[in-house]
């Protein structure tokens, strides 16, 4: 199904798109070049909360890809995956 172009705040629009896609690519703003100054990038410190973006995308479908800094906090990503596995299980 073609959902067309949707413009607006992703966190507000995501629930309206539930079931309309088989995959979602999320590329939230990292906060400019300052992100590279930290050894481990905290997903909550983005211009838009990265954890909230993932959870909003999850409302649309289970297939989610996130474009994130390579230094992203692995523990945060693992916690998201575990949380999703529990909800799906």
XYZ file of N, CA and C in Angstrom:
267
model
N 0.839 -1.180 0.000
C 0.000 0.000 0.000
C 0.877 1.232 0.000
N 0.610 2.164 -0.876
C 1.357 3.416 -0.923
C 0.750 4.369 0.082
N 1.543 4.766 1.067
C 1.047 5.696 2.083
C 1.244 7.145 1.678
N 1.894 7.368 0.528
C 2.142 8.737 0.097
C 3.164 9.395 1.004
N 3.254 10.683 0.901
C 4.167 11.433 1.769
C 3.423 11.874 3.006
N 4.034 11.632 4.140
C 3.479 12.090 5.400
C 4.465 13.063 6.003
N 3.993 14.249 6.314
C 4.856 15.245 6.925
C 4.322 15.590 8.293
N 5.241 15.810 9.210
C 4.858 16.178 10.562
C 5.819 15.592 11.565
N 5.495 15.714 12.803
C 6.304 15.172 13.892
C 6.168 13.654 13.891
N 7.282 12.953 13.688
C 7.244 11.496 13.588
C 6.608 10.861 14.819
N 6.922 11.379 15.984
C 6.392 10.794 17.219
C 4.870 10.924 17.290
N 4.323 11.935 16.639
C 2.866 12.115 16.602
C 2.223 11.351 15.441
N 2.916 11.260 14.323
C 2.351 10.652 13.121
C 2.446 9.128 13.112
N 3.436 8.559 13.768
C 3.669 7.111 13.724
C 2.437 6.281 14.087
N 1.711 6.597 15.154
C 0.548 5.764 15.492
C -0.520 5.738 14.385
N -0.594 6.783 13.586
C -1.578 6.855 12.497
C -1.199 5.929 11.335
N 0.054 5.494 11.303
C 0.552 4.685 10.192
C 0.603 3.194 10.524
N 0.038 2.807 11.648
C 0.101 1.422 12.109
C -0.372 0.457 11.020
N 0.484 -0.521 10.722
C 0.141 -1.551 9.756
C 0.230 -1.141 8.301
N 0.661 0.073 8.000
C 0.695 0.537 6.615
C 2.042 0.308 5.927
N 3.002 -0.251 6.658
C 4.325 -0.486 6.074
C 4.890 -1.790 6.619
N 5.753 -2.403 5.835
C 6.418 -3.616 6.309
C 7.795 -3.304 6.871
N 8.255 -2.074 6.655
C 9.552 -1.652 7.173
C 9.595 -0.157 7.358
N 10.381 0.276 8.326
C 10.533 1.702 8.604
C 12.015 1.998 8.788
N 12.516 3.018 8.096
C 13.873 3.502 8.285
C 13.780 4.770 9.120
N 14.447 4.766 10.252
C 14.442 5.917 11.150
C 15.849 6.493 11.177
N 15.966 7.766 10.855
C 17.256 8.446 10.877
C 17.100 9.736 11.683
N 17.044 9.598 13.006
C 16.832 10.779 13.838
C 18.065 11.677 13.859
N 17.886 12.976 14.093
C 19.040 13.888 14.169
C 19.900 13.571 15.391
N 21.193 13.458 15.173
C 22.103 13.066 16.250
C 22.522 14.235 17.122
N 22.303 15.450 16.664
C 22.701 16.610 17.454
C 23.935 17.314 16.920
N 24.228 17.125 15.639
C 25.377 17.804 15.053
C 26.688 17.076 15.326
N 27.790 17.674 14.917
C 29.085 16.995 15.026
C 29.547 16.731 16.463
N 28.917 17.338 17.441
C 29.306 17.117 18.839
C 29.113 15.665 19.265
N 28.262 14.920 18.540
C 28.027 13.519 18.909
C 29.325 12.720 18.887
N 30.254 13.092 18.031
C 31.493 12.316 17.893
C 32.477 12.568 19.036
N 32.181 13.534 19.890
C 33.076 13.835 21.007
C 32.891 12.873 22.176
N 31.834 12.081 22.146
C 31.597 11.143 23.244
C 32.054 9.746 22.845
N 32.612 9.033 23.805
C 33.096 7.680 23.536
C 31.939 6.715 23.276
N 30.856 6.876 24.057
C 29.651 6.057 23.889
C 28.481 7.013 23.726
N 27.770 6.881 22.610
C 26.673 7.795 22.297
C 25.376 7.339 22.957
N 24.818 8.177 23.802
C 23.564 7.899 24.515
C 22.389 8.259 23.603
N 21.581 7.274 23.262
C 20.461 7.504 22.342
C 19.440 8.498 22.880
N 19.404 8.691 24.195
C 18.450 9.650 24.779
C 18.927 11.080 24.629
N 20.193 11.267 24.231
C 20.754 12.606 24.143
C 20.676 13.215 22.745
N 19.993 12.547 21.847
C 19.806 13.096 20.496
C 18.897 14.320 20.566
N 18.850 15.061 19.478
C 17.904 16.182 19.401
C 16.481 15.676 19.608
N 16.213 14.464 19.139
C 14.951 13.769 19.366
C 15.331 12.464 20.054
N 14.673 12.104 21.122
C 15.015 10.905 21.885
C 15.004 9.673 20.970
N 16.179 9.067 20.755
C 16.306 7.918 19.873
C 15.498 6.717 20.336
N 15.394 6.540 21.636
C 14.602 5.426 22.164
C 13.121 5.643 21.864
N 12.663 6.875 21.988
C 11.268 7.203 21.670
C 11.002 7.008 20.176
N 11.979 7.331 19.332
C 11.825 7.134 17.880
C 11.657 5.659 17.554
N 12.466 4.808 18.198
C 12.346 3.369 17.964
C 10.965 2.879 18.374
N 10.520 3.291 19.543
C 9.219 2.837 20.047
C 8.077 3.335 19.161
N 8.217 4.548 18.621
C 7.197 5.071 17.708
C 7.184 4.260 16.414
N 8.378 3.938 15.894
C 8.467 3.140 14.667
C 7.862 1.767 14.893
N 8.036 1.222 16.078
C 7.505 -0.105 16.412
C 5.976 -0.125 16.358
N 5.361 1.040 16.533
C 3.907 1.125 16.426
C 3.448 0.922 14.985
N 4.339 1.184 14.034
C 4.003 1.032 12.621
C 4.161 -0.425 12.188
N 5.301 -1.020 12.516
C 5.584 -2.404 12.125
C 6.783 -2.934 12.903
N 7.085 -4.195 12.700
C 8.199 -4.822 13.411
C 9.534 -4.646 12.685
N 9.499 -4.346 11.396
C 10.732 -4.206 10.613
C 11.286 -2.804 10.714
N 12.286 -2.623 11.564
C 12.826 -1.284 11.807
C 14.332 -1.274 11.568
N 14.781 -0.288 10.830
C 16.212 -0.025 10.674
C 16.450 1.394 11.176
N 17.481 1.549 11.997
C 17.813 2.880 12.509
C 19.226 3.255 12.065
N 19.366 4.453 11.534
C 20.666 4.984 11.150
C 21.198 5.724 12.367
N 22.246 5.178 12.984
C 22.768 5.696 14.252
C 24.285 5.809 14.192
N 24.857 6.606 15.103
C 26.327 6.662 15.178
C 26.908 5.296 15.523
N 28.076 4.994 15.012
C 28.701 3.697 15.286
C 29.076 3.532 16.750
N 29.127 4.635 17.496
C 29.464 4.563 18.922
C 28.206 4.509 19.798
N 27.064 4.204 19.204
C 25.809 4.128 19.969
C 25.935 3.128 21.107
N 25.255 3.411 22.180
C 25.292 2.596 23.381
C 24.672 1.221 23.083
N 25.521 0.200 23.041
C 25.075 -1.151 22.712
C 24.094 -1.670 23.761
N 24.299 -1.306 25.019
C 23.392 -1.763 26.078
C 21.983 -1.221 25.851
N 21.865 0.022 25.385
C 20.543 0.591 25.092
C 19.886 -0.163 23.936
N 20.659 -0.472 22.904
C 20.108 -1.201 21.758
C 19.694 -2.612 22.152
N 20.520 -3.269 22.970
C 20.186 -4.622 23.434
C 18.929 -4.604 24.298
N 18.778 -3.577 25.126
C 17.582 -3.462 25.970
C 16.336 -3.286 25.111
N 16.437 -2.507 24.032
C 15.299 -2.343 23.119
C 14.935 -3.671 22.482
N 15.948 -4.400 22.032
C 15.685 -5.703 21.401
C 15.047 -6.669 22.386
N 15.542 -6.685 23.608
C 14.972 -7.593 24.634
C 13.549 -7.200 24.950
N 13.294 -5.911 25.045
C 11.942 -5.419 25.318
C 10.977 -5.827 24.219
N 11.435 -5.709 22.974
C 10.601 -6.074 21.830
C 10.353 -7.583 21.799
N 11.379 -8.361 22.133
C 11.220 -9.818 22.146
C 10.197 -10.243 23.179
N 10.179 -9.582 24.323
C 9.200 -9.896 25.358
C 7.788 -9.567 24.902
N 7.640 -8.417 24.225
C 6.318 -8.006 23.745
C 5.821 -8.936 22.649
N 6.746 -9.414 21.796
C 6.358 -10.308 20.707
C 6.175 -11.741 21.170
N 6.846 -12.088 22.291
C 6.856 -13.474 22.762
C 5.614 -13.878 23.418
